Amino acid sequence: GQTPAQAFSLCLNLAPQMASQDKPAAKLVQVFGRKKTATAVALCREGKGMLKINGSPVDLVQPDTLREKIMEPVLLLGKDRFAHVDIRVRVKGGGHVSQVYAIRQAIAKSLVAYYQKFVDEVSKKEIKDQLLAYDRTLLVADPRRCEPKKFGGPGARARYQKSYR
């Protein structure tokens, strides 16, 4: 029986001890990708080439065409660039396709950020140019959003049919 404030201060007191147990600071970057209302957050850290989407391996993503879309950054840059990083992606919001586009953007951006922070600027630039040459949406979010419906018609722009007699 303790108040939330007490629980919070307890967490704050424990935080420094938890941090001191961690030997070197883990090489970690957190990057998000967006498409329409879907948001994917990618955690990229040192590892051995693991790629997980919402906790399950990429191979389980259905249908196959969308799985290929997710694998595009990997296939484009080659497996060796991903061999020493683990990427975990959490995604929510949107539909199947926009989630997939958000995921692939998060994966591409996280690798670029990881290379910038922990490897070197030259290889980061190489990766970035390669991705941009292929598809700009891999690094730059698509700003298009759904336009709200107005009165006097069935949609945002379409108007109801009018008759003269």
PDB file of C-alpha atoms in Angstrom:
ATOM      1  CA  GLY A   1       0.000   0.000   0.000  1.00  0.00           C
ATOM      2  CA  GLN A   2       1.966   3.004  -1.270  1.00  0.00           C
ATOM      3  CA  THR A   3       1.025   6.109  -3.194  1.00  0.00           C
ATOM      4  CA  PRO A   4       2.063   6.447  -6.839  1.00  0.00           C
ATOM      5  CA  ALA A   5       4.450   9.247  -5.797  1.00  0.00           C
ATOM      6  CA  GLN A   6       6.243   6.898  -3.363  1.00  0.00           C
ATOM      7  CA  ALA A   7       6.459   4.189  -5.997  1.00  0.00           C
ATOM      8  CA  PHE A   8       7.884   6.719  -8.461  1.00  0.00           C
ATOM      9  CA  SER A   9      10.529   7.973  -6.007  1.00  0.00           C
ATOM     10  CA  LEU A  10      11.441   4.345  -5.285  1.00  0.00           C
ATOM     11  CA  CYS A  11      11.979   3.817  -9.026  1.00  0.00           C
ATOM     12  CA  LEU A  12      14.148   6.932  -9.138  1.00  0.00           C
ATOM     13  CA  ASN A  13      16.245   5.641  -6.234  1.00  0.00           C
ATOM     14  CA  LEU A  14      16.704   2.268  -7.921  1.00  0.00           C
ATOM     15  CA  ALA A  15      17.530   3.729 -11.327  1.00  0.00           C
ATOM     16  CA  PRO A  16      21.194   4.628 -10.613  1.00  0.00           C
ATOM     17  CA  GLN A  17      21.905   1.133  -9.180  1.00  0.00           C
ATOM     18  CA  MET A  18      20.354  -0.503 -12.261  1.00  0.00           C
ATOM     19  CA  ALA A  19      22.448   1.694 -14.529  1.00  0.00           C
ATOM     20  CA  SER A  20      25.673   0.880 -12.653  1.00  0.00           C
ATOM     21  CA  GLN A  21      25.160  -2.884 -13.216  1.00  0.00           C
ATOM     22  CA  ASP A  22      25.137  -2.295 -16.981  1.00  0.00           C
ATOM     23  CA  LYS A  23      28.802  -2.597 -18.019  1.00  0.00           C
ATOM     24  CA  PRO A  24      29.387  -0.457 -21.122  1.00  0.00           C
ATOM     25  CA  ALA A  25      26.452   1.553 -22.479  1.00  0.00           C
ATOM     26  CA  ALA A  26      24.700  -0.580 -25.095  1.00  0.00           C
ATOM     27  CA  LYS A  27      24.995   0.720 -28.647  1.00  0.00           C
ATOM     28  CA  LEU A  28      21.354   1.549 -29.247  1.00  0.00           C
ATOM     29  CA  VAL A  29      19.324   3.853 -31.468  1.00  0.00           C
ATOM     30  CA  GLN A  30      15.568   4.302 -31.474  1.00  0.00           C
ATOM     31  CA  VAL A  31      13.965   5.588 -34.684  1.00  0.00           C
ATOM     32  CA  PHE A  32      10.383   5.833 -35.906  1.00  0.00           C
ATOM     33  CA  GLY A  33       8.805   5.484 -39.317  1.00  0.00           C
ATOM     34  CA  ARG A  34       5.369   6.776 -40.280  1.00  0.00           C
ATOM     35  CA  LYS A  35       2.802   6.265 -43.014  1.00  0.00           C
ATOM     36  CA  LYS A  36      -0.714   7.729 -42.730  1.00  0.00           C
ATOM     37  CA  THR A  37      -1.724   6.821 -39.148  1.00  0.00           C
ATOM     38  CA  ALA A  38       0.672   3.886 -38.705  1.00  0.00           C
ATOM     39  CA  THR A  39       3.735   4.444 -36.525  1.00  0.00           C
ATOM     40  CA  ALA A  40       6.616   1.964 -36.303  1.00  0.00           C
ATOM     41  CA  VAL A  41       9.394   2.334 -33.731  1.00  0.00           C
ATOM     42  CA  ALA A  42      12.638   0.503 -34.507  1.00  0.00           C
ATOM     43  CA  LEU A  43      15.204  -0.302 -31.817  1.00  0.00           C
ATOM     44  CA  CYS A  44      18.547  -0.951 -33.477  1.00  0.00           C
ATOM     45  CA  ARG A  45      21.340  -2.351 -31.282  1.00  0.00           C
ATOM     46  CA  GLU A  46      24.518  -4.378 -31.578  1.00  0.00           C
ATOM     47  CA  GLY A  47      23.706  -7.993 -32.302  1.00  0.00           C
ATOM     48  CA  LYS A  48      23.824 -10.783 -34.818  1.00  0.00           C
ATOM     49  CA  GLY A  49      21.416  -9.847 -37.595  1.00  0.00           C
ATOM     50  CA  MET A  50      18.033 -10.444 -35.968  1.00  0.00           C
ATOM     51  CA  LEU A  51      14.977  -8.656 -37.376  1.00  0.00           C
ATOM     52  CA  LYS A  52      11.707  -8.860 -35.446  1.00  0.00           C
ATOM     53  CA  ILE A  53       8.343  -7.214 -36.033  1.00  0.00           C
ATOM     54  CA  ASN A  54       6.149  -6.902 -32.903  1.00  0.00           C
ATOM     55  CA  GLY A  55       8.183  -9.696 -31.292  1.00  0.00           C
ATOM     56  CA  SER A  56       7.840 -12.240 -34.100  1.00  0.00           C
ATOM     57  CA  PRO A  57      10.345 -12.999 -36.887  1.00  0.00           C
ATOM     58  CA  VAL A  58       9.928 -11.305 -40.292  1.00  0.00           C
ATOM     59  CA  ASP A  59       9.346 -14.683 -41.986  1.00  0.00           C
ATOM     60  CA  LEU A  60       5.885 -14.841 -40.382  1.00  0.00           C
ATOM     61  CA  VAL A  61       4.656 -11.615 -42.013  1.00  0.00           C
ATOM     62  CA  GLN A  62       1.745 -12.341 -44.364  1.00  0.00           C
ATOM     63  CA  PRO A  63       1.183 -11.906 -47.331  1.00  0.00           C
ATOM     64  CA  ASP A  64       4.503 -12.533 -49.114  1.00  0.00           C
ATOM     65  CA  THR A  65       4.347  -9.363 -51.230  1.00  0.00           C
ATOM     66  CA  LEU A  66       4.223  -7.226 -48.091  1.00  0.00           C
ATOM     67  CA  ARG A  67       7.054  -9.257 -46.522  1.00  0.00           C
ATOM     68  CA  GLU A  68       9.175  -8.430 -49.575  1.00  0.00           C
ATOM     69  CA  LYS A  69       8.384  -4.752 -49.024  1.00  0.00           C
ATOM     70  CA  ILE A  70       9.663  -5.027 -45.434  1.00  0.00           C
ATOM     71  CA  MET A  71      12.818  -6.811 -46.596  1.00  0.00           C
ATOM     72  CA  GLU A  72      13.586  -4.163 -49.246  1.00  0.00           C
ATOM     73  CA  PRO A  73      16.132  -2.173 -47.164  1.00  0.00           C
ATOM     74  CA  VAL A  74      17.903  -5.451 -46.265  1.00  0.00           C
ATOM     75  CA  LEU A  75      17.973  -6.732 -49.839  1.00  0.00           C
ATOM     76  CA  LEU A  76      19.004  -3.327 -51.162  1.00  0.00           C
ATOM     77  CA  LEU A  77      21.961  -2.812 -48.826  1.00  0.00           C
ATOM     78  CA  GLY A  78      22.994  -6.454 -48.577  1.00  0.00           C
ATOM     79  CA  LYS A  79      22.816  -8.807 -45.588  1.00  0.00           C
ATOM     80  CA  ASP A  80      26.358  -7.932 -44.432  1.00  0.00           C
ATOM     81  CA  ARG A  81      25.278  -4.414 -43.383  1.00  0.00           C
ATOM     82  CA  PHE A  82      22.622  -5.948 -41.117  1.00  0.00           C
ATOM     83  CA  ALA A  83      24.806  -8.820 -39.895  1.00  0.00           C
ATOM     84  CA  HIS A  84      26.025  -7.082 -36.717  1.00  0.00           C
ATOM     85  CA  VAL A  85      22.806  -5.324 -35.655  1.00  0.00           C
ATOM     86  CA  ASP A  86      19.552  -6.533 -34.108  1.00  0.00           C
ATOM     87  CA  ILE A  87      16.442  -4.589 -35.096  1.00  0.00           C
ATOM     88  CA  ARG A  88      13.195  -4.862 -33.154  1.00  0.00           C
ATOM     89  CA  VAL A  89      10.178  -3.031 -34.549  1.00  0.00           C
ATOM     90  CA  ARG A  90       6.955  -2.169 -32.697  1.00  0.00           C
ATOM     91  CA  VAL A  91       4.144  -0.964 -34.911  1.00  0.00           C
ATOM     92  CA  LYS A  92       0.634   0.288 -34.238  1.00  0.00           C
ATOM     93  CA  GLY A  93      -2.134   2.202 -35.978  1.00  0.00           C
ATOM     94  CA  GLY A  94      -3.114   2.217 -39.642  1.00  0.00           C
ATOM     95  CA  GLY A  95      -3.905  -0.742 -41.871  1.00  0.00           C
ATOM     96  CA  HIS A  96      -1.755  -3.633 -43.109  1.00  0.00           C
ATOM     97  CA  VAL A  97      -0.111  -1.805 -45.992  1.00  0.00           C
ATOM     98  CA  SER A  98       0.627   1.458 -44.195  1.00  0.00           C
ATOM     99  CA  GLN A  99       2.064  -0.529 -41.276  1.00  0.00           C
ATOM    100  CA  VAL A 100       4.408  -2.270 -43.703  1.00  0.00           C
ATOM    101  CA  TYR A 101       5.519   1.059 -45.192  1.00  0.00           C
ATOM    102  CA  ALA A 102       6.065   2.455 -41.682  1.00  0.00           C
ATOM    103  CA  ILE A 103       8.127  -0.640 -40.750  1.00  0.00           C
ATOM    104  CA  ARG A 104      10.407  -0.441 -43.789  1.00  0.00           C
ATOM    105  CA  GLN A 105      10.961   3.261 -43.187  1.00  0.00           C
ATOM    106  CA  ALA A 106      11.799   2.634 -39.523  1.00  0.00           C
ATOM    107  CA  ILE A 107      14.263  -0.137 -40.455  1.00  0.00           C
ATOM    108  CA  ALA A 108      16.029   1.997 -43.065  1.00  0.00           C
ATOM    109  CA  LYS A 109      16.206   5.084 -40.821  1.00  0.00           C
ATOM    110  CA  SER A 110      17.418   3.077 -37.822  1.00  0.00           C
ATOM    111  CA  LEU A 111      20.311   1.588 -39.795  1.00  0.00           C
ATOM    112  CA  VAL A 112      21.346   5.037 -41.050  1.00  0.00           C
ATOM    113  CA  ALA A 113      21.163   6.452 -37.501  1.00  0.00           C
ATOM    114  CA  TYR A 114      23.115   3.490 -36.090  1.00  0.00           C
ATOM    115  CA  TYR A 115      25.873   3.892 -38.669  1.00  0.00           C
ATOM    116  CA  GLN A 116      26.049   7.636 -38.029  1.00  0.00           C
ATOM    117  CA  LYS A 117      26.299   7.208 -34.267  1.00  0.00           C
ATOM    118  CA  PHE A 118      28.486   4.129 -33.883  1.00  0.00           C
ATOM    119  CA  VAL A 119      30.250   3.399 -37.197  1.00  0.00           C
ATOM    120  CA  ASP A 120      31.423   6.211 -39.477  1.00  0.00           C
ATOM    121  CA  GLU A 121      30.050   9.072 -41.523  1.00  0.00           C
ATOM    122  CA  VAL A 122      31.319   7.708 -44.858  1.00  0.00           C
ATOM    123  CA  SER A 123      29.442   4.392 -44.668  1.00  0.00           C
ATOM    124  CA  LYS A 124      26.355   6.232 -43.357  1.00  0.00           C
ATOM    125  CA  LYS A 125      26.440   8.533 -46.401  1.00  0.00           C
ATOM    126  CA  GLU A 126      26.853   5.488 -48.684  1.00  0.00           C
ATOM    127  CA  ILE A 127      23.797   3.763 -47.182  1.00  0.00           C
ATOM    128  CA  LYS A 128      21.726   6.938 -47.254  1.00  0.00           C
ATOM    129  CA  ASP A 129      22.491   7.651 -50.926  1.00  0.00           C
ATOM    130  CA  GLN A 130      21.746   4.042 -51.858  1.00  0.00           C
ATOM    131  CA  LEU A 131      18.342   4.147 -50.110  1.00  0.00           C
ATOM    132  CA  LEU A 132      17.383   7.549 -51.526  1.00  0.00           C
ATOM    133  CA  ALA A 133      18.351   6.519 -55.052  1.00  0.00           C
ATOM    134  CA  TYR A 134      15.984   3.547 -54.758  1.00  0.00           C
ATOM    135  CA  ASP A 135      12.985   5.026 -52.948  1.00  0.00           C
ATOM    136  CA  ARG A 136      12.724   8.339 -51.109  1.00  0.00           C
ATOM    137  CA  THR A 137       9.939   7.121 -48.794  1.00  0.00           C
ATOM    138  CA  LEU A 138      12.471   4.793 -47.133  1.00  0.00           C
ATOM    139  CA  LEU A 139      13.943   7.822 -45.334  1.00  0.00           C
ATOM    140  CA  VAL A 140      11.441  10.652 -45.767  1.00  0.00           C
ATOM    141  CA  ALA A 141       7.917  10.382 -44.397  1.00  0.00           C
ATOM    142  CA  ASP A 142       5.031  10.791 -46.824  1.00  0.00           C
ATOM    143  CA  PRO A 143       3.092  13.858 -45.608  1.00  0.00           C
ATOM    144  CA  ARG A 144      -0.244  12.929 -47.242  1.00  0.00           C
ATOM    145  CA  ARG A 145      -3.142  12.483 -44.823  1.00  0.00           C
ATOM    146  CA  CYS A 146      -6.834  11.741 -45.230  1.00  0.00           C
ATOM    147  CA  GLU A 147      -8.867  14.899 -45.885  1.00  0.00           C
ATOM    148  CA  PRO A 148     -11.956  15.390 -43.719  1.00  0.00           C
ATOM    149  CA  LYS A 149     -15.409  15.018 -45.277  1.00  0.00           C
ATOM    150  CA  LYS A 150     -17.458  18.190 -45.829  1.00  0.00           C
ATOM    151  CA  PHE A 151     -21.228  18.684 -45.934  1.00  0.00           C
ATOM    152  CA  GLY A 152     -23.058  18.800 -49.245  1.00  0.00           C
ATOM    153  CA  GLY A 153     -21.411  15.682 -50.593  1.00  0.00           C
ATOM    154  CA  PRO A 154     -20.503  12.049 -49.904  1.00  0.00           C
ATOM    155  CA  GLY A 155     -16.773  12.738 -49.455  1.00  0.00           C
ATOM    156  CA  ALA A 156     -14.087  15.384 -49.088  1.00  0.00           C
ATOM    157  CA  ARG A 157     -14.364  16.740 -52.641  1.00  0.00           C
ATOM    158  CA  ALA A 158     -17.263  14.942 -54.382  1.00  0.00           C
ATOM    159  CA  ARG A 159     -20.621  16.712 -54.263  1.00  0.00           C
ATOM    160  CA  TYR A 160     -24.108  15.212 -54.357  1.00  0.00           C
ATOM    161  CA  GLN A 161     -25.630  14.998 -57.838  1.00  0.00           C
ATOM    162  CA  LYS A 162     -28.003  17.791 -58.673  1.00  0.00           C
ATOM    163  CA  SER A 163     -30.957  17.629 -61.045  1.00  0.00           C
ATOM    164  CA  TYR A 164     -32.808  20.456 -62.760  1.00  0.00           C
ATOM    165  CA  ARG A 165     -36.273  18.904 -62.990  1.00  0.00           C
TER     166      ARG A 165
END
